[in-house]
Amino acid sequence: GAVVSQHPSWVICKSGTSVKIECRSLDFQATTMFWYRQFPKQSLMLMATSNEGSKATYEQGVEKDKFLINHASLTLSTLTVTSAHPEDSSFYICSAPTVNYGYTFGSGTRLTVV
Amino acid sequence: GENVEQHPSTLSVQEGDSAVIKCTYSDSASNYFPWYKQELGKGPQLIIDIRSNVGEKKDQRIAVTLNKTAKHFSLHITETQPEDSAVYFCAASRGAGGTSYGKLTFGQGTILTVHP
């Protein structure tokens, strides 16, 4: 139980365009969703925390106007990378806390900006 | 905020040997300590976790120990197999319980290689 489905698994986009990443909780209600970014051979760094029905909280140094997070329902949270640039290329992962299974993670999205 | 340090960064063992990865944390209010295995191109998978009211937990070949006084916790894998090869991350969080979970802070990761 407690599965988070993340899509797409990989995406390539041109510089200046926007990309949306979706995370859906399939069998539980995710009131909170954490969004991480992971560069090659590095650890997961928390970008922001979203809560259903309220504004996301961003970590220091993360541009909220560039990484738009929407958590409009208890089963869907989205991250939109706006005006993407090559330096935004990374592995993005969502995670939701659950009552019985700790934190469950999505499978990740590999974003490549060309 | 919380700071989690993880060692070693790489670990190479022979099949059948044991592997130990250690982490220290800074926030004495942290009360939930999970360990994740991450394979290339995939999200982290929980392999074992421990809460601050427990000193040790075991699940088959995997065990975790926690020393709250020293603020460190360790992952022990016995009888390692080639399929154990992956990146392992420790993490710490405060406020874990019921429906309330604080944000996770991750260690730097350990690349474990098990040679056949």
Short mmCIF file of C-alpha atoms in Angstrom, two decimals:
data_model
loop_
_atom_site.label_atom_id
_atom_site.label_comp_id
_atom_site.label_asym_id
_atom_site.label_seq_id
_atom_site.Cartn_x
_atom_site.Cartn_y
_atom_site.Cartn_z
CA GLY A 1 0.00 0.00 0.00
CA ALA A 2 0.89 3.72 -0.08
CA VAL A 3 2.02 4.16 -3.67
CA VAL A 4 2.96 7.45 -5.29
CA SER A 5 2.85 7.41 -9.06
CA GLN A 6 5.14 9.97 -10.72
CA HIS A 7 5.01 11.00 -14.39
CA PRO A 8 6.70 11.40 -16.70
CA SER A 9 9.69 9.20 -15.89
CA TRP A 10 11.83 11.21 -18.26
CA VAL A 11 11.39 14.34 -20.35
CA ILE A 12 13.54 16.36 -22.72
CA CYS A 13 12.61 19.97 -23.35
CA LYS A 14 14.05 23.01 -25.05
CA SER A 15 15.46 25.95 -23.12
CA GLY A 16 12.80 28.47 -22.26
CA THR A 17 9.90 26.05 -22.20
CA SER A 18 8.00 24.76 -19.18
CA VAL A 19 7.66 21.21 -17.96
CA LYS A 20 5.07 19.78 -15.59
CA ILE A 21 5.72 16.78 -13.35
CA GLU A 22 2.82 15.02 -11.66
CA CYS A 23 2.71 12.92 -8.54
CA ARG A 24 -0.43 11.03 -7.63
CA SER A 25 -1.11 9.11 -4.46
CA LEU A 26 -2.91 5.99 -5.63
CA ASP A 27 -4.28 4.40 -2.47
CA PHE A 28 -4.07 7.05 0.20
CA GLN A 29 -4.65 10.74 0.67
CA ALA A 30 -1.50 12.81 0.55
CA THR A 31 -2.07 15.99 2.52
CA THR A 32 1.63 16.76 2.22
CA MET A 33 4.06 16.25 -0.66
CA PHE A 34 7.78 16.85 -0.54
CA TRP A 35 9.65 17.69 -3.73
CA TYR A 36 13.34 16.83 -4.06
CA ARG A 37 16.00 17.43 -6.65
CA GLN A 38 18.95 15.10 -7.09
CA PHE A 39 22.00 15.87 -9.20
CA PRO A 40 24.18 13.01 -10.47
CA LYS A 41 26.09 11.22 -7.72
CA GLN A 42 24.61 13.50 -5.08
CA SER A 43 22.04 13.21 -2.35
CA LEU A 44 18.42 14.29 -2.42
CA MET A 45 17.94 17.95 -1.65
CA LEU A 46 14.53 19.17 -0.51
CA MET A 47 13.16 21.90 -2.76
CA ALA A 48 9.74 22.54 -1.30
CA THR A 49 6.89 21.17 0.75
CA SER A 50 3.35 21.36 -0.53
CA ASN A 51 0.20 21.00 1.51
CA GLU A 52 -3.20 20.40 0.01
CA GLY A 53 -5.11 23.61 -0.37
CA SER A 54 -2.36 25.98 0.69
CA LYS A 55 0.76 27.60 -0.69
CA ALA A 56 3.94 25.59 -0.88
CA THR A 57 6.88 26.27 1.41
CA TYR A 58 10.17 26.60 -0.41
CA GLU A 59 13.63 25.87 0.93
CA GLN A 60 16.19 28.62 1.03
CA GLY A 61 17.67 29.28 -2.38
CA VAL A 62 14.84 27.69 -4.36
CA GLU A 63 13.06 30.14 -6.66
CA LYS A 64 9.33 29.83 -6.09
CA ASP A 65 8.50 31.60 -9.36
CA LYS A 66 10.60 29.12 -11.28
CA PHE A 67 9.41 25.95 -9.57
CA LEU A 68 5.64 26.23 -9.34
CA ILE A 69 3.98 23.73 -7.07
CA ASN A 70 0.29 23.03 -7.01
CA HIS A 71 -1.40 20.70 -4.55
CA ALA A 72 -5.04 21.20 -5.41
CA SER A 73 -6.32 17.81 -4.25
CA LEU A 74 -5.47 15.12 -1.74
CA THR A 75 -4.24 12.83 -4.51
CA LEU A 76 -2.36 15.12 -6.88
CA SER A 77 0.60 17.42 -6.53
CA THR A 78 2.40 18.96 -9.49
CA LEU A 79 5.73 20.65 -10.01
CA THR A 80 6.15 22.92 -13.02
CA VAL A 81 9.62 23.98 -14.02
CA THR A 82 9.10 27.28 -15.82
CA SER A 83 11.45 28.74 -18.42
CA ALA A 84 13.72 25.75 -18.03
CA HIS A 85 17.45 26.09 -18.64
CA PRO A 86 20.19 23.46 -18.93
CA GLU A 87 21.18 23.97 -15.30
CA ASP A 88 17.68 22.78 -14.31
CA SER A 89 18.49 19.37 -15.75
CA SER A 90 18.23 16.98 -12.83
CA PHE A 91 16.33 14.09 -11.29
CA TYR A 92 13.17 15.30 -9.56
CA ILE A 93 11.48 13.10 -6.95
CA CYS A 94 8.31 13.53 -4.95
CA SER A 95 7.58 11.95 -1.59
CA ALA A 96 4.56 11.77 0.66
CA PRO A 97 4.43 10.83 4.34
CA THR A 98 2.05 8.00 5.22
CA VAL A 99 0.60 6.74 8.44
CA ASN A 100 1.92 3.18 8.24
CA TYR A 101 4.67 3.18 5.64
CA GLY A 102 6.85 6.13 6.52
CA TYR A 103 7.65 8.30 3.53
CA THR A 104 6.78 6.84 0.15
CA PHE A 105 8.65 8.08 -2.91
CA GLY A 106 7.74 8.47 -6.54
CA SER A 107 9.91 6.80 -9.14
CA GLY A 108 11.47 10.09 -10.17
CA THR A 109 11.56 12.22 -13.31
CA ARG A 110 14.74 12.71 -15.30
CA LEU A 111 14.59 16.21 -16.80
CA THR A 112 17.01 17.14 -19.56
CA VAL A 113 16.93 20.69 -20.89
CA VAL A 114 18.63 21.21 -24.25
CA GLY B 1 18.26 22.80 10.79
CA GLU B 2 19.11 19.15 10.76
CA ASN B 3 22.45 17.99 9.37
CA VAL B 4 23.08 14.33 8.58
CA GLU B 5 26.57 13.01 7.91
CA GLN B 6 27.02 9.59 6.30
CA HIS B 7 30.13 7.41 5.98
CA PRO B 8 31.69 5.85 4.06
CA SER B 9 30.92 7.35 0.67
CA THR B 10 31.89 4.10 -1.06
CA LEU B 11 32.03 0.56 0.29
CA SER B 12 33.23 -2.51 -1.53
CA VAL B 13 32.74 -6.00 -0.06
CA GLN B 14 32.89 -9.59 -1.16
CA GLU B 15 29.70 -11.57 -1.45
CA GLY B 16 28.80 -13.05 1.91
CA ASP B 17 30.61 -10.38 3.92
CA SER B 18 28.87 -7.84 6.12
CA ALA B 19 28.52 -4.16 5.31
CA VAL B 20 28.12 -1.34 7.80
CA ILE B 21 27.15 2.24 7.01
CA LYS B 22 27.11 4.92 9.68
CA CYS B 23 25.29 8.20 10.07
CA THR B 24 25.29 11.01 12.60
CA TYR B 25 22.63 13.66 13.03
CA SER B 26 22.60 17.02 14.72
CA ASP B 27 18.98 17.71 15.74
CA SER B 28 18.17 16.07 19.05
CA ALA B 29 14.46 16.46 18.24
CA SER B 30 14.72 14.06 15.29
CA ASN B 31 12.81 10.89 16.07
CA TYR B 32 12.54 8.93 12.84
CA PHE B 33 15.51 7.42 11.02
CA PRO B 34 14.88 5.57 7.75
CA TRP B 35 17.34 3.92 5.41
CA TYR B 36 16.76 3.88 1.66
CA LYS B 37 18.20 1.91 -1.21
CA GLN B 38 18.33 3.69 -4.53
CA GLU B 39 19.07 2.00 -7.82
CA LEU B 40 20.14 3.94 -10.86
CA GLY B 41 17.35 6.04 -12.33
CA LYS B 42 14.83 5.10 -9.65
CA GLY B 43 13.35 6.67 -6.58
CA PRO B 44 14.54 5.63 -3.09
CA GLN B 45 13.04 2.49 -1.61
CA LEU B 46 12.66 2.15 2.14
CA ILE B 47 14.58 -0.86 3.44
CA ILE B 48 14.30 -0.35 7.18
CA ASP B 49 13.51 2.41 9.64
CA ILE B 50 13.77 3.02 13.34
CA ARG B 51 12.14 5.40 15.75
CA SER B 52 13.80 7.10 18.66
CA ASN B 53 12.10 4.94 21.28
CA VAL B 54 13.88 1.84 19.97
CA GLY B 55 17.58 1.02 20.04
CA GLU B 56 17.72 -1.72 17.44
CA LYS B 57 15.56 -3.21 14.73
CA LYS B 58 16.18 -6.20 12.50
CA ASP B 59 14.58 -7.50 9.33
CA GLN B 60 16.20 -10.66 8.01
CA ARG B 61 19.68 -9.67 6.77
CA ILE B 62 19.24 -5.99 7.56
CA ALA B 63 19.50 -4.32 10.94
CA VAL B 64 19.62 -0.75 12.18
CA THR B 65 20.96 0.49 15.51
CA LEU B 66 20.34 3.86 17.09
CA ASN B 67 22.31 5.63 19.80
CA LYS B 68 20.30 8.70 20.78
CA THR B 69 22.87 9.96 23.24
CA ALA B 70 25.62 10.00 20.66
CA LYS B 71 23.18 10.93 17.88
CA HIS B 72 24.27 8.27 15.50
CA PHE B 73 22.64 5.33 13.76
CA SER B 74 23.99 2.54 11.63
CA LEU B 75 22.85 0.14 8.94
CA HIS B 76 24.12 -3.43 9.03
CA ILE B 77 23.72 -5.79 6.10
CA THR B 78 24.83 -9.37 6.65
CA GLU B 79 25.51 -12.08 4.06
CA THR B 80 25.67 -9.51 1.30
CA GLN B 81 24.65 -10.47 -2.22
CA PRO B 82 25.47 -8.84 -5.57
CA GLU B 83 21.89 -7.57 -5.80
CA ASP B 84 22.53 -5.51 -2.67
CA SER B 85 24.78 -3.29 -4.80
CA ALA B 86 23.18 0.17 -4.91
CA VAL B 87 23.36 3.59 -3.30
CA TYR B 88 22.16 3.67 0.29
CA PHE B 89 20.94 6.80 2.04
CA CYS B 90 20.23 7.44 5.68
CA ALA B 91 17.83 10.17 6.68
CA ALA B 92 16.40 11.85 9.75
CA SER B 93 13.13 13.57 10.51
CA ARG B 94 11.42 15.12 13.51
CA GLY B 95 7.78 14.89 14.30
CA ALA B 96 7.22 11.45 12.77
CA GLY B 97 4.07 9.86 14.05
CA GLY B 98 0.46 9.41 13.11
CA THR B 99 -0.25 11.77 10.23
CA SER B 100 2.43 14.24 11.19
CA TYR B 101 5.80 13.92 9.49
CA GLY B 102 8.46 16.58 9.29
CA LYS B 103 10.75 16.94 6.33
CA LEU B 104 13.48 14.37 5.77
CA THR B 105 17.13 15.34 5.74
CA PHE B 106 19.33 12.92 3.85
CA GLY B 107 22.89 11.83 4.31
CA GLN B 108 25.31 12.06 1.40
CA GLY B 109 24.85 8.44 0.33
CA THR B 110 27.03 5.34 0.22
CA ILE B 111 27.76 3.44 -2.98
CA LEU B 112 27.82 -0.22 -1.99
CA THR B 113 29.39 -2.69 -4.36
CA VAL B 114 29.17 -6.40 -3.62
CA HIS B 115 31.61 -8.46 -5.66
CA PRO B 116 30.60 -12.04 -6.56
#
